[in-house]
Amino acid sequence: MKNILQHINKAFDHRIRLGIMSILMVNEYADFTTLKELLGVTDGNLASHAKALESEKYISIEKQFIGKKPNTRYIATKEGKAAFKNHIDALEKLIKKDN
Amino acid sequence: MEKEKDYLKDIQDIRNMMDKSTQFLSLSGLSGIMAGIYALIGAAAGKYIYNLNYGRYITLESDSFKAIVAIATGVLILSVLTAYILTATKAKKRGDSIWNSTSKRLLVNFLIPLVTGGIFTLLLIKNRYYGLISPITLIFYGLACINASKYTLRDVRYLGITITIIGLIATAYMGYGLEFWALGFGVCHIVYGTVMYFKYDRKEK
C-alpha cells in the first residue's frame, strides 16, 4: 500500500490541476478561455493552479498575440505527461486493490 | 473508505475532462432525422421533374436542371439550419457552448473532405460526367463524417462508413443516382438520427 501511495502525486491532488492535466494530455495545447470554459473556474483560480503546475515544470505557458488580443496557451511538457501517467496508474492500482 | 471513493472520482473526472475537451457531444440526433426527411422530399421532387422530362436529355441550361439545383440547394440550406438550431438548443440544455474549440475542430475536419468533394463535383459537372455526381457526393460526404467522427459522437463514424459504401455501390450501378442518393442522404440519416436521438437526446431530457 505504501509503495503505491508514493506514486500519488501531490501536485495533481486538486480537482482543477487534475482537470488541466487531463485536458492537456489529449490536446496539443489549450488556451486560457478553453480551459476556463471546460473547468468552470474563475480567471484567478485557473491562473494560480496553472502557475503551480508550471513551477513543477509539468506544463509550459506560451504568451502570444492573435491580432491585438493577448492569447495564453498551455502545453503539457514531457515530464508532465510522464508524471501524470504515473499518477493515473497509481490511482488505478489503488482502486483495484480496494475492490 | 472515504479516500477510496475520491480516487475513483478522480479517475472519472480525468476521463470526463479528456472526452469533453476533445469531443463535441451536443450534436443533435433529431437534426439527422430532419435532414433525412428533407433529403427524401427533395429526392421525390427531383424524381418528379425527371419523369416530366422522361426520354429527353436534361442539359445544363434547361429549367429542369436549374430546378433540380435549386431543390438540392434548398435541402442543404434547410438541413444545415436545422442542425444548427437543434444542436444549439441541445448545447444550451447541457450547459455547453456551440462555438468552442471542440465544435470548431469538428467543423474543420468535417469540411475538409466535404469541400474537396464539392469542388470535385463541380468539376465533374463542368466536364459532363453527370452519372458520377451522385456516387461522388455520397462518398465524400461519408468520408467527411468518418473524418469528423473522431471529434464527436461515435455513431457518426458508422453513418459515414454506411454512406461511403452506398456511394461505392452507386458507382457500380450508375443510372440510379437519385435512388442511391435518397437511400444515403435520406434513409441513412433517418436511421442513424433515430438511433442517436434515443441513445443521447432523450436520455438527457
Coordinates of C-alpha atoms in Angstrom, one line a residue:
Chain A
M1 CA 0.0 0.0 0.0
K2 CA 2.7 2.4 1.0
N3 CA 4.5 1.7 -2.3
I4 CA 1.6 2.7 -4.4
L5 CA 0.9 5.8 -2.3
Q6 CA 4.4 7.1 -3.2
H7 CA 3.3 7.4 -6.7
I8 CA 0.2 9.5 -5.9
N9 CA 1.5 12.9 -7.0
K10 CA 0.7 15.7 -4.6
A11 CA 0.9 18.2 -7.5
F12 CA -2.2 16.6 -9.1
D13 CA -4.1 16.3 -5.8
H14 CA -6.6 19.0 -6.7
R15 CA -9.6 19.0 -8.9
I16 CA -8.5 22.0 -11.1
R17 CA -4.9 20.8 -11.5
L18 CA -6.2 17.3 -12.3
G19 CA -8.5 18.8 -14.9
I20 CA -5.8 21.0 -16.5
M21 CA -3.5 18.0 -16.9
S22 CA -6.3 15.7 -18.2
I23 CA -7.1 18.3 -21.0
L24 CA -3.5 18.8 -21.9
M25 CA -2.8 15.1 -22.1
V26 CA -5.2 14.7 -25.0
N27 CA -4.8 18.1 -26.7
E28 CA -1.7 19.5 -28.3
Y29 CA -2.4 22.7 -26.4
A30 CA -5.3 24.6 -24.9
D31 CA -5.8 28.3 -24.4
F32 CA -6.9 30.1 -21.3
T33 CA -10.6 30.6 -22.4
T34 CA -11.0 27.0 -23.4
L35 CA -9.6 25.7 -20.1
K36 CA -11.8 28.2 -18.2
E37 CA -14.9 27.0 -20.0
L38 CA -14.2 23.3 -19.6
L39 CA -13.3 23.5 -16.0
G40 CA -15.8 26.1 -15.0
V41 CA -13.4 28.1 -12.8
T42 CA -12.6 31.8 -12.3
D43 CA -9.7 33.6 -14.0
G44 CA -7.7 33.9 -10.9
N45 CA -8.2 30.4 -9.8
L46 CA -7.1 28.9 -13.1
A47 CA -4.1 31.2 -13.3
S48 CA -2.8 30.2 -9.9
H49 CA -3.2 26.5 -10.5
A50 CA -1.6 26.7 -13.9
K51 CA 1.3 28.6 -12.3
A52 CA 1.7 25.8 -9.7
L53 CA 1.9 23.2 -12.5
E54 CA 4.3 25.4 -14.4
S55 CA 6.6 25.7 -11.4
E56 CA 6.7 21.9 -11.2
K57 CA 7.7 22.0 -14.9
Y58 CA 4.7 19.9 -15.8
I59 CA 3.2 22.4 -18.2
S60 CA 4.7 25.3 -20.2
I61 CA 2.9 28.6 -20.7
E62 CA 3.2 30.5 -24.0
K63 CA 2.0 34.0 -24.3
Q64 CA 1.4 35.5 -27.7
F65 CA -0.8 37.9 -29.6
I66 CA -3.5 36.9 -32.1
G67 CA -4.1 40.2 -33.8
K68 CA -4.2 42.6 -30.9
K69 CA -5.7 40.1 -28.4
P70 CA -3.3 38.5 -26.0
N71 CA -3.6 34.7 -26.0
T72 CA -2.1 32.3 -23.5
R73 CA -1.5 28.7 -24.5
Y74 CA -0.9 25.9 -22.1
I75 CA 1.1 22.8 -23.2
A76 CA 1.9 19.7 -21.2
T77 CA 5.7 19.0 -21.0
K78 CA 7.2 15.6 -21.5
E79 CA 7.9 15.4 -17.7
G80 CA 4.3 16.5 -17.0
K81 CA 2.9 13.8 -19.3
A82 CA 5.1 11.1 -17.7
A83 CA 4.2 12.2 -14.2
F84 CA 0.5 12.3 -14.9
K85 CA 0.6 8.9 -16.4
N86 CA 2.3 7.5 -13.3
H87 CA -0.4 9.3 -11.3
I88 CA -3.2 7.6 -13.2
D89 CA -1.5 4.2 -13.0
A90 CA -1.2 4.7 -9.2
L91 CA -4.9 5.7 -8.9
E92 CA -5.9 2.6 -10.9
K93 CA -3.9 0.3 -8.8
L94 CA -5.3 1.8 -5.6
I95 CA -8.9 1.3 -6.8
K96 CA -8.2 -2.3 -7.9
K97 CA -6.6 -3.1 -4.6
D98 CA -9.5 -1.8 -2.6
N99 CA -12.1 -3.8 -4.6
Chain B
M1 CA -13.1 4.1 2.7
E2 CA -13.7 7.8 2.1
K3 CA -10.4 8.1 0.3
E4 CA -11.1 5.2 -2.0
K5 CA -14.2 7.0 -3.3
D6 CA -12.0 10.0 -4.0
Y7 CA -9.6 8.1 -6.2
L8 CA -12.5 6.6 -8.2
K9 CA -13.9 10.1 -8.6
D10 CA -10.5 11.4 -9.7
I11 CA -10.4 8.8 -12.5
Q12 CA -13.9 9.6 -13.6
D13 CA -13.0 13.3 -13.6
I14 CA -9.9 12.6 -15.7
R15 CA -11.9 10.6 -18.3
N16 CA -14.7 13.1 -18.4
M17 CA -12.3 16.0 -19.0
M18 CA -10.4 14.1 -21.7
D19 CA -13.7 13.4 -23.5
K20 CA -15.2 16.8 -23.0
S21 CA -12.1 18.6 -24.3
T22 CA -11.7 16.5 -27.4
Q23 CA -15.3 15.7 -28.4
F24 CA -18.3 17.8 -29.2
L25 CA -21.1 15.8 -27.7
S26 CA -24.1 18.2 -28.1
L27 CA -24.7 17.1 -31.7
S28 CA -28.4 16.6 -32.1
G29 CA -29.8 13.3 -33.4
L30 CA -33.1 14.9 -34.2
S31 CA -31.3 17.1 -36.8
G32 CA -30.2 14.0 -38.6
I33 CA -33.7 12.7 -38.8
M34 CA -34.9 16.1 -40.1
A35 CA -32.1 16.2 -42.7
G36 CA -33.1 12.8 -43.9
I37 CA -36.7 13.8 -44.3
Y38 CA -35.7 16.9 -46.3
A39 CA -33.5 14.8 -48.5
L40 CA -36.3 12.3 -49.2
I41 CA -38.7 15.2 -50.1
G42 CA -36.0 16.7 -52.3
A43 CA -35.4 13.4 -54.0
A44 CA -39.1 12.9 -54.6
A45 CA -39.3 16.4 -56.2
G46 CA -36.3 15.6 -58.3
K47 CA -37.8 12.4 -59.5
Y48 CA -41.0 14.2 -60.4
I49 CA -39.1 16.7 -62.6
Y50 CA -37.1 13.8 -64.1
N51 CA -40.2 12.0 -65.0
L52 CA -41.7 15.1 -66.6
N53 CA -38.7 15.1 -69.0
Y54 CA -38.7 11.3 -69.5
G55 CA -36.8 10.3 -72.6
R56 CA -35.3 13.8 -73.0
Y57 CA -31.9 15.0 -72.2
I58 CA -31.6 17.4 -69.3
T59 CA -29.0 19.9 -70.2
L60 CA -27.1 22.3 -68.0
E61 CA -29.1 25.3 -69.5
S62 CA -32.5 23.8 -69.1
D63 CA -35.1 25.0 -66.5
S64 CA -35.4 21.4 -65.2
F65 CA -31.7 21.3 -64.3
K66 CA -32.0 24.7 -62.6
A67 CA -35.0 23.4 -60.6
I68 CA -33.0 20.3 -59.5
V69 CA -30.1 22.5 -58.4
A70 CA -32.5 24.8 -56.6
I71 CA -34.0 21.8 -54.8
A72 CA -30.6 20.4 -53.8
T73 CA -29.5 23.8 -52.5
G74 CA -32.8 24.2 -50.6
V75 CA -32.3 20.8 -48.9
L76 CA -28.7 21.6 -48.0
I77 CA -29.6 25.0 -46.5
L78 CA -32.6 23.7 -44.6
S79 CA -30.5 20.8 -43.2
V80 CA -27.7 23.0 -42.1
L81 CA -30.0 25.5 -40.5
T82 CA -32.0 22.8 -38.7
A83 CA -28.8 21.1 -37.5
Y84 CA -27.5 24.4 -36.2
I85 CA -30.7 25.4 -34.3
L86 CA -31.3 21.9 -32.8
T87 CA -27.6 21.5 -31.8
A88 CA -27.5 25.0 -30.3
T89 CA -30.6 24.1 -28.2
K90 CA -29.1 20.8 -27.1
A91 CA -25.8 22.5 -26.2
K92 CA -27.6 25.1 -24.2
K93 CA -29.5 22.5 -22.3
R94 CA -26.3 20.7 -21.5
G95 CA -24.6 23.9 -20.4
D96 CA -22.2 23.6 -23.3
S97 CA -21.5 26.3 -25.8
I98 CA -22.0 25.7 -29.5
W99 CA -18.9 27.6 -30.6
N100 CA -15.9 26.3 -28.7
S101 CA -12.6 24.6 -29.5
T102 CA -14.2 21.2 -29.9
S103 CA -17.0 22.3 -32.2
K104 CA -14.5 24.3 -34.3
R105 CA -12.3 21.2 -34.7
L106 CA -15.3 19.1 -35.5
L107 CA -16.4 21.5 -38.2
V108 CA -13.0 22.0 -39.8
N109 CA -12.4 18.2 -40.0
F110 CA -15.9 17.7 -41.5
L111 CA -15.4 20.4 -44.1
I112 CA -12.0 19.4 -45.5
P113 CA -13.3 16.2 -47.3
L114 CA -16.7 17.8 -47.9
V115 CA -15.3 20.9 -49.7
T116 CA -12.9 18.8 -51.6
G117 CA -15.8 16.6 -52.8
G118 CA -17.9 19.7 -53.6
I119 CA -15.2 21.2 -55.8
F120 CA -14.7 17.8 -57.4
T121 CA -18.4 17.5 -58.1
L122 CA -18.4 21.0 -59.7
L123 CA -15.5 19.9 -62.0
L124 CA -17.4 16.7 -62.9
I125 CA -20.4 18.8 -63.9
K126 CA -18.2 21.1 -66.0
N127 CA -16.8 18.0 -67.7
R128 CA -20.2 16.5 -68.2
Y129 CA -19.7 13.4 -66.0
Y130 CA -23.2 13.6 -64.7
G131 CA -23.5 10.0 -63.8
L132 CA -20.8 10.3 -61.2
I133 CA -22.3 13.2 -59.3
S134 CA -24.5 11.1 -57.0
P135 CA -21.8 8.5 -56.1
I136 CA -19.1 11.1 -55.6
T137 CA -21.2 13.3 -53.3
L138 CA -22.2 10.2 -51.3
I139 CA -18.6 9.0 -51.0
F140 CA -17.1 12.4 -50.0
Y141 CA -19.9 13.1 -47.5
G142 CA -19.3 9.6 -46.0
L143 CA -15.6 10.3 -45.7
A144 CA -16.3 13.7 -44.2
C145 CA -18.4 12.0 -41.5
I146 CA -15.7 9.5 -40.8
N147 CA -13.1 12.2 -40.5
A148 CA -15.3 14.3 -38.2
S149 CA -16.3 11.4 -36.0
K150 CA -13.1 11.5 -34.0
Y151 CA -14.4 14.7 -32.5
T152 CA -18.0 13.8 -31.8
L153 CA -20.4 11.0 -31.1
R154 CA -19.2 7.6 -32.2
D155 CA -22.3 6.9 -34.3
V156 CA -21.3 9.5 -36.9
R157 CA -18.5 7.1 -37.8
Y158 CA -20.9 4.3 -38.7
L159 CA -23.1 6.7 -40.6
G160 CA -20.1 7.7 -42.6
I161 CA -19.0 4.2 -43.3
T162 CA -22.5 3.2 -44.4
I163 CA -22.9 6.2 -46.8
T164 CA -19.4 5.6 -48.3
I165 CA -20.3 2.0 -49.1
I166 CA -23.6 3.1 -50.6
G167 CA -21.6 5.6 -52.7
L168 CA -19.3 2.8 -54.0
I169 CA -22.3 0.6 -54.9
A170 CA -23.9 3.6 -56.6
T171 CA -20.7 3.9 -58.8
A172 CA -21.2 0.3 -59.9
Y173 CA -24.9 0.8 -60.7
M174 CA -24.9 4.2 -62.5
G175 CA -28.2 5.4 -63.7
Y176 CA -29.8 5.0 -60.3
G177 CA -28.2 8.1 -58.9
L178 CA -31.3 9.6 -57.4
E179 CA -32.4 6.3 -55.7
F180 CA -29.0 5.8 -54.1
W181 CA -28.9 9.5 -53.2
A182 CA -32.3 9.1 -51.4
L183 CA -31.1 5.9 -49.7
G184 CA -27.8 7.5 -48.5
F185 CA -28.8 11.1 -47.6
G186 CA -32.4 10.2 -46.7
V187 CA -32.8 6.8 -45.2
C188 CA -29.3 6.6 -43.6
H189 CA -29.8 10.0 -41.9
I190 CA -33.2 9.0 -40.6
V191 CA -32.0 5.6 -39.3
Y192 CA -28.8 6.9 -37.6
G193 CA -30.5 10.1 -36.4
T194 CA -33.2 8.0 -34.7
V195 CA -30.5 5.8 -33.1
M196 CA -28.7 8.9 -31.8
Y197 CA -31.9 10.5 -30.7
F198 CA -32.9 7.6 -28.5
K199 CA -29.3 7.0 -27.3
Y200 CA -28.4 10.5 -26.3
D201 CA -31.1 13.3 -26.8
R202 CA -33.9 11.6 -24.9
K203 CA -31.7 10.4 -22.1
E204 CA -30.7 13.9 -21.3
K205 CA -34.2 15.3 -21.0

